[in-house]
Amino acid sequence: MIAEGGLRAAEDAAKRIREEAQRNAEAHLREAILQAKEEAHRLRSEAEREIQQQRSEVQEIERRLMQREENLDRRTEQLDRRQDALDDDVHHLEKDRIEVEEVRKRALGELERMANLSADEARRLVMAQVEQEMSREIALHIRETEQRAKEEAEKRARNIIALAIQRYAADHVAESTVSVVELPS
């Protein structure tokens, strides 16, 4: 009987140990599940924050690009106005040249009459003076006009290149910043 009582006590002790181990295992499992859920929630929140931040950055880039495009449009309009002004300058220069030619002809006639020079001598004299003056004025005006046109063209080219780079960069940023994160449910 004593042996039977010892066996029963051993079985009871083994049963208590099994039940305690079962409770401990269930508690550890609940703790692990809770930690996994918390980690999944943390990862999901972090991913949502990152996605929102990336969206905000992309929106800011798009806003800046729109602003730059509007600036480029304004600059293009300014360039067109300046080109029109340059065309007007060329037109006025041509009118001035015609007027100078008329003055030259009148001066030549007057010079012939007053100096009793031959037509060829008077023509050479006046032509030399007029050509010298006109060449100087025309060269100066052409240099100024070419310089303005060159500066405007370079400025416009830089703006167009910058806009193209920015547009490509926005597409590249949007493609490279969006990522998919798979989260456990």
Short mmCIF file of N, CA and C in Angstrom, two decimals:
data_model
loop_
_atom_site.label_atom_id
_atom_site.label_comp_id
_atom_site.label_asym_id
_atom_site.label_seq_id
_atom_site.Cartn_x
_atom_site.Cartn_y
_atom_site.Cartn_z
N MET A 1 0.78 -1.18 0.00
CA MET A 1 0.00 0.00 0.00
C MET A 1 0.85 1.28 0.00
N ILE A 2 1.93 1.16 0.70
CA ILE A 2 2.82 2.32 0.72
C ILE A 2 3.34 2.58 -0.69
N ALA A 3 3.64 1.50 -1.37
CA ALA A 3 4.14 1.66 -2.73
C ALA A 3 3.06 2.26 -3.60
N GLU A 4 1.82 1.82 -3.35
CA GLU A 4 0.72 2.37 -4.13
C GLU A 4 0.55 3.85 -3.83
N GLY A 5 0.68 4.25 -2.60
CA GLY A 5 0.57 5.67 -2.21
C GLY A 5 1.70 6.48 -2.81
N GLY A 6 2.91 5.91 -2.88
CA GLY A 6 4.05 6.62 -3.48
C GLY A 6 3.86 6.79 -4.98
N LEU A 7 3.28 5.73 -5.59
CA LEU A 7 3.03 5.81 -7.02
C LEU A 7 1.99 6.87 -7.32
N ARG A 8 0.95 6.90 -6.51
CA ARG A 8 -0.11 7.89 -6.73
C ARG A 8 0.46 9.29 -6.52
N ALA A 9 1.30 9.47 -5.49
CA ALA A 9 1.90 10.78 -5.23
C ALA A 9 2.79 11.19 -6.41
N ALA A 10 3.52 10.21 -6.96
CA ALA A 10 4.39 10.51 -8.10
C ALA A 10 3.55 10.89 -9.32
N GLU A 11 2.43 10.16 -9.52
CA GLU A 11 1.55 10.48 -10.65
C GLU A 11 0.94 11.87 -10.47
N ASP A 12 0.52 12.18 -9.24
CA ASP A 12 -0.05 13.51 -8.96
C ASP A 12 0.99 14.60 -9.20
N ALA A 13 2.21 14.33 -8.75
CA ALA A 13 3.29 15.31 -8.94
C ALA A 13 3.57 15.49 -10.43
N ALA A 14 3.57 14.36 -11.17
CA ALA A 14 3.82 14.44 -12.61
C ALA A 14 2.70 15.20 -13.30
N LYS A 15 1.46 14.97 -12.84
CA LYS A 15 0.32 15.67 -13.41
C LYS A 15 0.43 17.17 -13.15
N ARG A 16 0.80 17.55 -11.92
CA ARG A 16 0.96 18.97 -11.58
C ARG A 16 2.06 19.60 -12.42
N ILE A 17 3.15 18.84 -12.60
CA ILE A 17 4.27 19.37 -13.40
C ILE A 17 3.81 19.58 -14.85
N ARG A 18 3.06 18.58 -15.39
CA ARG A 18 2.55 18.72 -16.76
C ARG A 18 1.60 19.91 -16.87
N GLU A 19 0.70 20.05 -15.91
CA GLU A 19 -0.25 21.17 -15.94
C GLU A 19 0.49 22.51 -15.83
N GLU A 20 1.48 22.56 -14.95
CA GLU A 20 2.28 23.79 -14.79
C GLU A 20 3.03 24.10 -16.09
N ALA A 21 3.60 23.04 -16.70
CA ALA A 21 4.33 23.23 -17.96
C ALA A 21 3.36 23.69 -19.05
N GLN A 22 2.14 23.10 -19.05
CA GLN A 22 1.12 23.50 -20.03
C GLN A 22 0.75 24.97 -19.84
N ARG A 23 0.54 25.40 -18.59
CA ARG A 23 0.19 26.80 -18.31
C ARG A 23 1.33 27.72 -18.73
N ASN A 24 2.56 27.31 -18.40
CA ASN A 24 3.73 28.13 -18.78
C ASN A 24 3.84 28.25 -20.31
N ALA A 25 3.63 27.12 -21.00
CA ALA A 25 3.71 27.12 -22.46
C ALA A 25 2.63 28.02 -23.04
N GLU A 26 1.40 27.93 -22.50
CA GLU A 26 0.31 28.77 -22.99
C GLU A 26 0.60 30.25 -22.71
N ALA A 27 1.16 30.55 -21.53
CA ALA A 27 1.49 31.94 -21.18
C ALA A 27 2.57 32.47 -22.13
N HIS A 28 3.59 31.64 -22.39
CA HIS A 28 4.66 32.05 -23.32
C HIS A 28 4.10 32.26 -24.73
N LEU A 29 3.18 31.36 -25.13
CA LEU A 29 2.57 31.48 -26.45
C LEU A 29 1.76 32.77 -26.55
N ARG A 30 0.95 33.06 -25.51
CA ARG A 30 0.17 34.31 -25.50
C ARG A 30 1.10 35.52 -25.55
N GLU A 31 2.17 35.48 -24.79
CA GLU A 31 3.15 36.59 -24.78
C GLU A 31 3.79 36.75 -26.16
N ALA A 32 4.16 35.62 -26.79
CA ALA A 32 4.79 35.68 -28.11
C ALA A 32 3.80 36.24 -29.15
N ILE A 33 2.53 35.80 -29.06
CA ILE A 33 1.51 36.31 -29.99
C ILE A 33 1.31 37.80 -29.79
N LEU A 34 1.24 38.23 -28.52
CA LEU A 34 1.07 39.65 -28.21
C LEU A 34 2.25 40.47 -28.75
N GLN A 35 3.46 39.97 -28.53
CA GLN A 35 4.64 40.68 -29.04
C GLN A 35 4.64 40.73 -30.57
N ALA A 36 4.25 39.63 -31.21
CA ALA A 36 4.19 39.60 -32.67
C ALA A 36 3.17 40.61 -33.19
N LYS A 37 2.01 40.69 -32.52
CA LYS A 37 0.99 41.66 -32.93
C LYS A 37 1.50 43.09 -32.74
N GLU A 38 2.16 43.34 -31.61
CA GLU A 38 2.70 44.68 -31.36
C GLU A 38 3.76 45.03 -32.41
N GLU A 39 4.62 44.07 -32.74
CA GLU A 39 5.66 44.31 -33.74
C GLU A 39 5.04 44.56 -35.12
N ALA A 40 4.00 43.77 -35.45
CA ALA A 40 3.32 43.97 -36.74
C ALA A 40 2.67 45.35 -36.78
N HIS A 41 2.04 45.75 -35.68
CA HIS A 41 1.42 47.09 -35.62
C HIS A 41 2.48 48.18 -35.75
N ARG A 42 3.60 47.99 -35.06
CA ARG A 42 4.68 48.98 -35.14
C ARG A 42 5.21 49.08 -36.58
N LEU A 43 5.45 47.91 -37.21
CA LEU A 43 5.94 47.91 -38.59
C LEU A 43 4.94 48.55 -39.54
N ARG A 44 3.66 48.24 -39.35
CA ARG A 44 2.63 48.82 -40.21
C ARG A 44 2.59 50.34 -40.05
N SER A 45 2.63 50.80 -38.79
CA SER A 45 2.62 52.25 -38.54
C SER A 45 3.84 52.92 -39.15
N GLU A 46 4.99 52.29 -38.99
CA GLU A 46 6.23 52.85 -39.55
C GLU A 46 6.16 52.90 -41.08
N ALA A 47 5.65 51.82 -41.68
CA ALA A 47 5.52 51.79 -43.14
C ALA A 47 4.54 52.87 -43.62
N GLU A 48 3.43 53.04 -42.89
CA GLU A 48 2.47 54.08 -43.27
C GLU A 48 3.08 55.47 -43.14
N ARG A 49 3.88 55.68 -42.08
CA ARG A 49 4.55 56.98 -41.92
C ARG A 49 5.52 57.23 -43.07
N GLU A 50 6.29 56.20 -43.42
CA GLU A 50 7.25 56.35 -44.51
C GLU A 50 6.54 56.63 -45.83
N ILE A 51 5.46 55.90 -46.09
CA ILE A 51 4.70 56.12 -47.33
C ILE A 51 4.14 57.53 -47.36
N GLN A 52 3.59 57.98 -46.23
CA GLN A 52 3.04 59.34 -46.17
C GLN A 52 4.14 60.38 -46.38
N GLN A 53 5.29 60.14 -45.77
CA GLN A 53 6.41 61.07 -45.95
C GLN A 53 6.85 61.11 -47.41
N GLN A 54 6.94 59.93 -48.04
CA GLN A 54 7.33 59.88 -49.45
C GLN A 54 6.29 60.58 -50.33
N ARG A 55 5.01 60.39 -50.01
CA ARG A 55 3.97 61.08 -50.78
C ARG A 55 4.11 62.59 -50.63
N SER A 56 4.37 63.02 -49.40
CA SER A 56 4.55 64.46 -49.17
C SER A 56 5.74 64.99 -49.95
N GLU A 57 6.84 64.23 -49.95
CA GLU A 57 8.03 64.66 -50.70
C GLU A 57 7.74 64.73 -52.19
N VAL A 58 7.03 63.73 -52.72
CA VAL A 58 6.69 63.72 -54.15
C VAL A 58 5.78 64.90 -54.47
N GLN A 59 4.80 65.18 -53.59
CA GLN A 59 3.91 66.33 -53.81
C GLN A 59 4.70 67.63 -53.79
N GLU A 60 5.65 67.74 -52.88
CA GLU A 60 6.47 68.95 -52.82
C GLU A 60 7.31 69.09 -54.09
N ILE A 61 7.87 67.98 -54.56
CA ILE A 61 8.65 68.02 -55.80
C ILE A 61 7.76 68.43 -56.96
N GLU A 62 6.55 67.87 -57.02
CA GLU A 62 5.63 68.23 -58.10
C GLU A 62 5.26 69.71 -58.02
N ARG A 63 5.04 70.22 -56.80
CA ARG A 63 4.69 71.63 -56.63
C ARG A 63 5.83 72.51 -57.12
N ARG A 64 7.06 72.15 -56.73
CA ARG A 64 8.21 72.93 -57.17
C ARG A 64 8.37 72.87 -58.69
N LEU A 65 8.13 71.69 -59.27
CA LEU A 65 8.23 71.56 -60.72
C LEU A 65 7.19 72.42 -61.43
N MET A 66 5.97 72.43 -60.90
CA MET A 66 4.93 73.28 -61.49
C MET A 66 5.34 74.74 -61.41
N GLN A 67 5.88 75.12 -60.26
CA GLN A 67 6.31 76.51 -60.09
C GLN A 67 7.43 76.84 -61.08
N ARG A 68 8.38 75.94 -61.23
CA ARG A 68 9.48 76.17 -62.18
C ARG A 68 8.96 76.21 -63.61
N GLU A 69 7.99 75.36 -63.91
CA GLU A 69 7.43 75.37 -65.26
C GLU A 69 6.72 76.70 -65.53
N GLU A 70 5.99 77.22 -64.53
CA GLU A 70 5.35 78.53 -64.69
C GLU A 70 6.41 79.61 -64.88
N ASN A 71 7.48 79.53 -64.09
CA ASN A 71 8.57 80.50 -64.26
C ASN A 71 9.17 80.41 -65.66
N LEU A 72 9.34 79.18 -66.13
CA LEU A 72 9.89 78.98 -67.47
C LEU A 72 8.96 79.57 -68.53
N ASP A 73 7.65 79.38 -68.34
CA ASP A 73 6.70 79.97 -69.28
C ASP A 73 6.80 81.49 -69.28
N ARG A 74 6.91 82.08 -68.09
CA ARG A 74 7.06 83.53 -68.00
C ARG A 74 8.34 83.98 -68.68
N ARG A 75 9.41 83.25 -68.45
CA ARG A 75 10.69 83.61 -69.07
C ARG A 75 10.62 83.47 -70.59
N THR A 76 9.91 82.44 -71.04
CA THR A 76 9.75 82.26 -72.49
C THR A 76 9.00 83.45 -73.09
N GLU A 77 7.97 83.89 -72.39
CA GLU A 77 7.23 85.07 -72.86
C GLU A 77 8.14 86.29 -72.89
N GLN A 78 8.97 86.43 -71.85
CA GLN A 78 9.91 87.56 -71.83
C GLN A 78 10.88 87.46 -73.01
N LEU A 79 11.36 86.25 -73.27
CA LEU A 79 12.28 86.06 -74.40
C LEU A 79 11.60 86.42 -75.72
N ASP A 80 10.34 86.02 -75.85
CA ASP A 80 9.61 86.37 -77.07
C ASP A 80 9.48 87.88 -77.22
N ARG A 81 9.18 88.55 -76.11
CA ARG A 81 9.08 90.02 -76.16
C ARG A 81 10.43 90.64 -76.53
N ARG A 82 11.49 90.10 -75.94
CA ARG A 82 12.82 90.63 -76.26
C ARG A 82 13.20 90.36 -77.72
N GLN A 83 12.80 89.19 -78.21
CA GLN A 83 13.06 88.88 -79.61
C GLN A 83 12.32 89.87 -80.51
N ASP A 84 11.08 90.18 -80.14
CA ASP A 84 10.32 91.17 -80.91
C ASP A 84 11.03 92.52 -80.87
N ALA A 85 11.55 92.88 -79.69
CA ALA A 85 12.27 94.15 -79.57
C ALA A 85 13.52 94.13 -80.45
N LEU A 86 14.22 92.99 -80.48
CA LEU A 86 15.41 92.88 -81.34
C LEU A 86 15.02 93.01 -82.81
N ASP A 87 13.92 92.39 -83.18
CA ASP A 87 13.45 92.51 -84.56
C ASP A 87 13.14 93.97 -84.90
N ASP A 88 12.52 94.66 -83.94
CA ASP A 88 12.24 96.09 -84.14
C ASP A 88 13.55 96.87 -84.30
N ASP A 89 14.54 96.52 -83.47
CA ASP A 89 15.84 97.20 -83.57
C ASP A 89 16.45 97.00 -84.96
N VAL A 90 16.38 95.78 -85.47
CA VAL A 90 16.93 95.50 -86.80
C VAL A 90 16.17 96.31 -87.85
N HIS A 91 14.86 96.38 -87.70
CA HIS A 91 14.04 97.15 -88.65
C HIS A 91 14.44 98.63 -88.61
N HIS A 92 14.58 99.17 -87.39
CA HIS A 92 14.99 100.58 -87.26
C HIS A 92 16.39 100.80 -87.83
N LEU A 93 17.25 99.84 -87.62
CA LEU A 93 18.61 99.95 -88.15
C LEU A 93 18.58 100.02 -89.68
N GLU A 94 17.74 99.21 -90.28
CA GLU A 94 17.62 99.23 -91.74
C GLU A 94 17.07 100.58 -92.21
N LYS A 95 16.08 101.10 -91.49
CA LYS A 95 15.54 102.42 -91.84
C LYS A 95 16.63 103.49 -91.72
N ASP A 96 17.41 103.39 -90.63
CA ASP A 96 18.50 104.36 -90.44
C ASP A 96 19.52 104.27 -91.58
N ARG A 97 19.80 103.06 -92.01
CA ARG A 97 20.75 102.87 -93.10
C ARG A 97 20.24 103.53 -94.38
N ILE A 98 18.96 103.36 -94.64
CA ILE A 98 18.36 103.97 -95.84
C ILE A 98 18.43 105.50 -95.74
N GLU A 99 18.11 106.01 -94.55
CA GLU A 99 18.17 107.47 -94.35
C GLU A 99 19.59 107.99 -94.54
N VAL A 100 20.55 107.26 -94.00
CA VAL A 100 21.95 107.67 -94.15
C VAL A 100 22.35 107.67 -95.61
N GLU A 101 21.89 106.68 -96.35
CA GLU A 101 22.20 106.62 -97.79
C GLU A 101 21.62 107.83 -98.52
N GLU A 102 20.41 108.21 -98.15
CA GLU A 102 19.80 109.38 -98.77
C GLU A 102 20.57 110.65 -98.42
N VAL A 103 20.96 110.76 -97.15
CA VAL A 103 21.75 111.93 -96.72
C VAL A 103 23.08 111.95 -97.48
N ARG A 104 23.67 110.79 -97.64
CA ARG A 104 24.93 110.69 -98.37
C ARG A 104 24.78 111.20 -99.80
N LYS A 105 23.71 110.78 -100.44
CA LYS A 105 23.49 111.22 -101.82
C LYS A 105 23.30 112.74 -101.90
N ARG A 106 22.52 113.27 -100.96
CA ARG A 106 22.32 114.73 -100.95
C ARG A 106 23.63 115.45 -100.68
N ALA A 107 24.39 114.91 -99.71
CA ALA A 107 25.67 115.55 -99.37
C ALA A 107 26.63 115.49 -100.55
N LEU A 108 26.61 114.40 -101.26
CA LEU A 108 27.47 114.26 -102.43
C LEU A 108 27.12 115.31 -103.49
N GLY A 109 25.83 115.48 -103.73
CA GLY A 109 25.40 116.49 -104.69
C GLY A 109 25.82 117.88 -104.26
N GLU A 110 25.64 118.17 -102.99
CA GLU A 110 26.02 119.48 -102.46
C GLU A 110 27.52 119.69 -102.55
N LEU A 111 28.26 118.65 -102.22
CA LEU A 111 29.72 118.74 -102.25
C LEU A 111 30.21 118.98 -103.67
N GLU A 112 29.64 118.30 -104.63
CA GLU A 112 30.01 118.50 -106.03
C GLU A 112 29.75 119.94 -106.45
N ARG A 113 28.59 120.41 -106.08
CA ARG A 113 28.21 121.76 -106.49
C ARG A 113 29.12 122.80 -105.88
N MET A 114 29.41 122.65 -104.57
CA MET A 114 30.16 123.68 -103.87
C MET A 114 31.66 123.59 -104.14
N ALA A 115 32.19 122.45 -104.24
CA ALA A 115 33.63 122.32 -104.36
C ALA A 115 34.09 122.19 -105.80
N ASN A 116 33.14 122.10 -106.67
CA ASN A 116 33.45 121.96 -108.08
C ASN A 116 34.39 120.76 -108.30
N LEU A 117 34.12 119.69 -107.50
CA LEU A 117 34.88 118.45 -107.67
C LEU A 117 34.20 117.61 -108.72
N SER A 118 34.95 116.70 -109.23
CA SER A 118 34.31 115.77 -110.15
C SER A 118 33.39 114.85 -109.34
N ALA A 119 32.48 114.25 -110.02
CA ALA A 119 31.53 113.36 -109.34
C ALA A 119 32.25 112.22 -108.66
N ASP A 120 33.24 111.67 -109.32
CA ASP A 120 33.97 110.54 -108.74
C ASP A 120 34.74 110.95 -107.49
N GLU A 121 35.37 112.10 -107.52
CA GLU A 121 36.13 112.56 -106.35
C GLU A 121 35.20 112.84 -105.18
N ALA A 122 34.12 113.54 -105.46
CA ALA A 122 33.17 113.86 -104.39
C ALA A 122 32.55 112.59 -103.82
N ARG A 123 32.23 111.66 -104.70
CA ARG A 123 31.62 110.41 -104.26
C ARG A 123 32.59 109.64 -103.36
N ARG A 124 33.83 109.56 -103.77
CA ARG A 124 34.82 108.84 -102.96
C ARG A 124 34.98 109.48 -101.59
N LEU A 125 35.03 110.77 -101.56
CA LEU A 125 35.21 111.49 -100.30
C LEU A 125 34.03 111.26 -99.34
N VAL A 126 32.84 111.47 -99.85
CA VAL A 126 31.65 111.29 -99.01
C VAL A 126 31.48 109.83 -98.63
N MET A 127 31.67 108.95 -99.59
CA MET A 127 31.51 107.52 -99.32
C MET A 127 32.47 107.06 -98.23
N ALA A 128 33.68 107.53 -98.29
CA ALA A 128 34.65 107.13 -97.27
C ALA A 128 34.19 107.57 -95.89
N GLN A 129 33.71 108.80 -95.79
CA GLN A 129 33.25 109.31 -94.49
C GLN A 129 32.01 108.56 -94.00
N VAL A 130 31.04 108.42 -94.89
CA VAL A 130 29.78 107.76 -94.50
C VAL A 130 30.02 106.30 -94.17
N GLU A 131 30.80 105.62 -95.00
CA GLU A 131 31.07 104.21 -94.75
C GLU A 131 31.77 104.01 -93.42
N GLN A 132 32.69 104.87 -93.13
CA GLN A 132 33.42 104.75 -91.87
C GLN A 132 32.45 104.91 -90.69
N GLU A 133 31.62 105.93 -90.74
CA GLU A 133 30.67 106.18 -89.65
C GLU A 133 29.62 105.06 -89.55
N MET A 134 29.07 104.68 -90.70
CA MET A 134 28.05 103.63 -90.70
C MET A 134 28.62 102.29 -90.25
N SER A 135 29.80 101.98 -90.72
CA SER A 135 30.42 100.70 -90.33
C SER A 135 30.59 100.64 -88.82
N ARG A 136 31.03 101.73 -88.25
CA ARG A 136 31.23 101.76 -86.80
C ARG A 136 29.89 101.60 -86.06
N GLU A 137 28.87 102.33 -86.46
CA GLU A 137 27.58 102.25 -85.80
C GLU A 137 26.91 100.89 -86.01
N ILE A 138 26.97 100.40 -87.23
CA ILE A 138 26.34 99.10 -87.51
C ILE A 138 27.05 97.99 -86.75
N ALA A 139 28.37 98.01 -86.74
CA ALA A 139 29.13 96.97 -86.02
C ALA A 139 28.79 97.00 -84.54
N LEU A 140 28.71 98.19 -83.97
CA LEU A 140 28.37 98.32 -82.55
C LEU A 140 26.97 97.78 -82.29
N HIS A 141 26.02 98.17 -83.11
CA HIS A 141 24.64 97.71 -82.92
C HIS A 141 24.52 96.20 -83.11
N ILE A 142 25.19 95.67 -84.11
CA ILE A 142 25.14 94.22 -84.36
C ILE A 142 25.75 93.46 -83.18
N ARG A 143 26.88 93.94 -82.67
CA ARG A 143 27.51 93.27 -81.52
C ARG A 143 26.56 93.26 -80.32
N GLU A 144 25.94 94.39 -80.06
CA GLU A 144 25.01 94.47 -78.93
C GLU A 144 23.83 93.53 -79.14
N THR A 145 23.28 93.54 -80.33
CA THR A 145 22.13 92.68 -80.63
C THR A 145 22.50 91.21 -80.54
N GLU A 146 23.64 90.84 -81.10
CA GLU A 146 24.09 89.44 -81.03
C GLU A 146 24.35 89.02 -79.60
N GLN A 147 24.96 89.89 -78.81
CA GLN A 147 25.25 89.56 -77.41
C GLN A 147 23.96 89.32 -76.63
N ARG A 148 22.98 90.21 -76.83
CA ARG A 148 21.69 90.03 -76.14
C ARG A 148 21.03 88.73 -76.57
N ALA A 149 21.02 88.46 -77.86
CA ALA A 149 20.40 87.24 -78.37
C ALA A 149 21.12 86.00 -77.84
N LYS A 150 22.44 86.04 -77.80
CA LYS A 150 23.22 84.90 -77.30
C LYS A 150 22.93 84.66 -75.82
N GLU A 151 22.91 85.72 -75.04
CA GLU A 151 22.63 85.57 -73.60
C GLU A 151 21.23 85.01 -73.37
N GLU A 152 20.26 85.50 -74.10
CA GLU A 152 18.90 85.01 -73.95
C GLU A 152 18.79 83.55 -74.37
N ALA A 153 19.44 83.20 -75.46
CA ALA A 153 19.40 81.81 -75.94
C ALA A 153 20.05 80.86 -74.93
N GLU A 154 21.20 81.26 -74.38
CA GLU A 154 21.87 80.42 -73.38
C GLU A 154 21.01 80.28 -72.13
N LYS A 155 20.42 81.36 -71.70
CA LYS A 155 19.56 81.32 -70.51
C LYS A 155 18.37 80.40 -70.75
N ARG A 156 17.76 80.52 -71.91
CA ARG A 156 16.61 79.68 -72.23
C ARG A 156 17.02 78.21 -72.32
N ALA A 157 18.16 77.93 -72.92
CA ALA A 157 18.64 76.55 -73.04
C ALA A 157 18.91 75.95 -71.65
N ARG A 158 19.52 76.75 -70.76
CA ARG A 158 19.77 76.25 -69.39
C ARG A 158 18.45 75.93 -68.70
N ASN A 159 17.46 76.78 -68.85
CA ASN A 159 16.17 76.56 -68.22
C ASN A 159 15.49 75.32 -68.77
N ILE A 160 15.55 75.13 -70.07
CA ILE A 160 14.92 73.95 -70.68
C ILE A 160 15.62 72.68 -70.22
N ILE A 161 16.94 72.70 -70.16
CA ILE A 161 17.69 71.52 -69.69
C ILE A 161 17.36 71.24 -68.23
N ALA A 162 17.31 72.28 -67.41
CA ALA A 162 16.99 72.10 -65.99
C ALA A 162 15.59 71.52 -65.83
N LEU A 163 14.64 72.00 -66.60
CA LEU A 163 13.28 71.49 -66.52
C LEU A 163 13.23 70.03 -66.93
N ALA A 164 13.94 69.66 -67.98
CA ALA A 164 13.96 68.27 -68.42
C ALA A 164 14.56 67.37 -67.34
N ILE A 165 15.64 67.82 -66.72
CA ILE A 165 16.27 67.04 -65.65
C ILE A 165 15.32 66.90 -64.47
N GLN A 166 14.65 67.97 -64.13
CA GLN A 166 13.72 67.93 -62.99
C GLN A 166 12.56 66.99 -63.27
N ARG A 167 12.04 67.03 -64.48
CA ARG A 167 10.92 66.14 -64.81
C ARG A 167 11.36 64.68 -64.75
N TYR A 168 12.54 64.38 -65.26
CA TYR A 168 13.05 63.02 -65.20
C TYR A 168 13.30 62.62 -63.75
N ALA A 169 13.84 63.53 -62.97
CA ALA A 169 14.14 63.24 -61.56
C ALA A 169 12.86 62.95 -60.80
N ALA A 170 11.78 63.67 -61.07
CA ALA A 170 10.52 63.43 -60.37
C ALA A 170 10.00 62.03 -60.66
N ASP A 171 10.05 61.61 -61.92
CA ASP A 171 9.62 60.26 -62.26
C ASP A 171 10.51 59.23 -61.57
N HIS A 172 11.80 59.48 -61.57
CA HIS A 172 12.74 58.56 -60.96
C HIS A 172 12.51 58.48 -59.45
N VAL A 173 12.30 59.61 -58.81
CA VAL A 173 12.07 59.64 -57.36
C VAL A 173 10.79 58.90 -57.03
N ALA A 174 9.74 59.12 -57.81
CA ALA A 174 8.47 58.45 -57.56
C ALA A 174 8.63 56.94 -57.70
N GLU A 175 9.38 56.49 -58.69
CA GLU A 175 9.58 55.06 -58.90
C GLU A 175 10.44 54.44 -57.81
N SER A 176 11.45 55.16 -57.38
CA SER A 176 12.39 54.56 -56.44
C SER A 176 11.97 54.73 -54.98
N THR A 177 11.02 55.59 -54.67
CA THR A 177 10.65 55.79 -53.27
C THR A 177 9.42 54.99 -52.87
N VAL A 178 8.64 54.52 -53.79
CA VAL A 178 7.46 53.74 -53.44
C VAL A 178 7.87 52.28 -53.31
N SER A 179 7.57 51.70 -52.15
CA SER A 179 7.90 50.30 -51.95
C SER A 179 6.73 49.59 -51.29
N VAL A 180 6.64 48.30 -51.51
CA VAL A 180 5.56 47.50 -50.96
C VAL A 180 6.12 46.69 -49.80
N VAL A 181 5.47 46.80 -48.66
CA VAL A 181 5.89 46.06 -47.48
C VAL A 181 4.77 45.09 -47.14
N GLU A 182 5.08 43.81 -47.10
CA GLU A 182 4.07 42.82 -46.77
C GLU A 182 4.09 42.61 -45.26
N LEU A 183 2.95 42.82 -44.62
CA LEU A 183 2.87 42.70 -43.18
C LEU A 183 2.02 41.48 -42.82
N PRO A 184 2.42 40.78 -41.77
CA PRO A 184 1.60 39.64 -41.35
C PRO A 184 0.28 40.14 -40.75
N SER A 185 -0.78 39.43 -40.97
CA SER A 185 -2.10 39.85 -40.47
C SER A 185 -2.27 39.47 -39.02
#
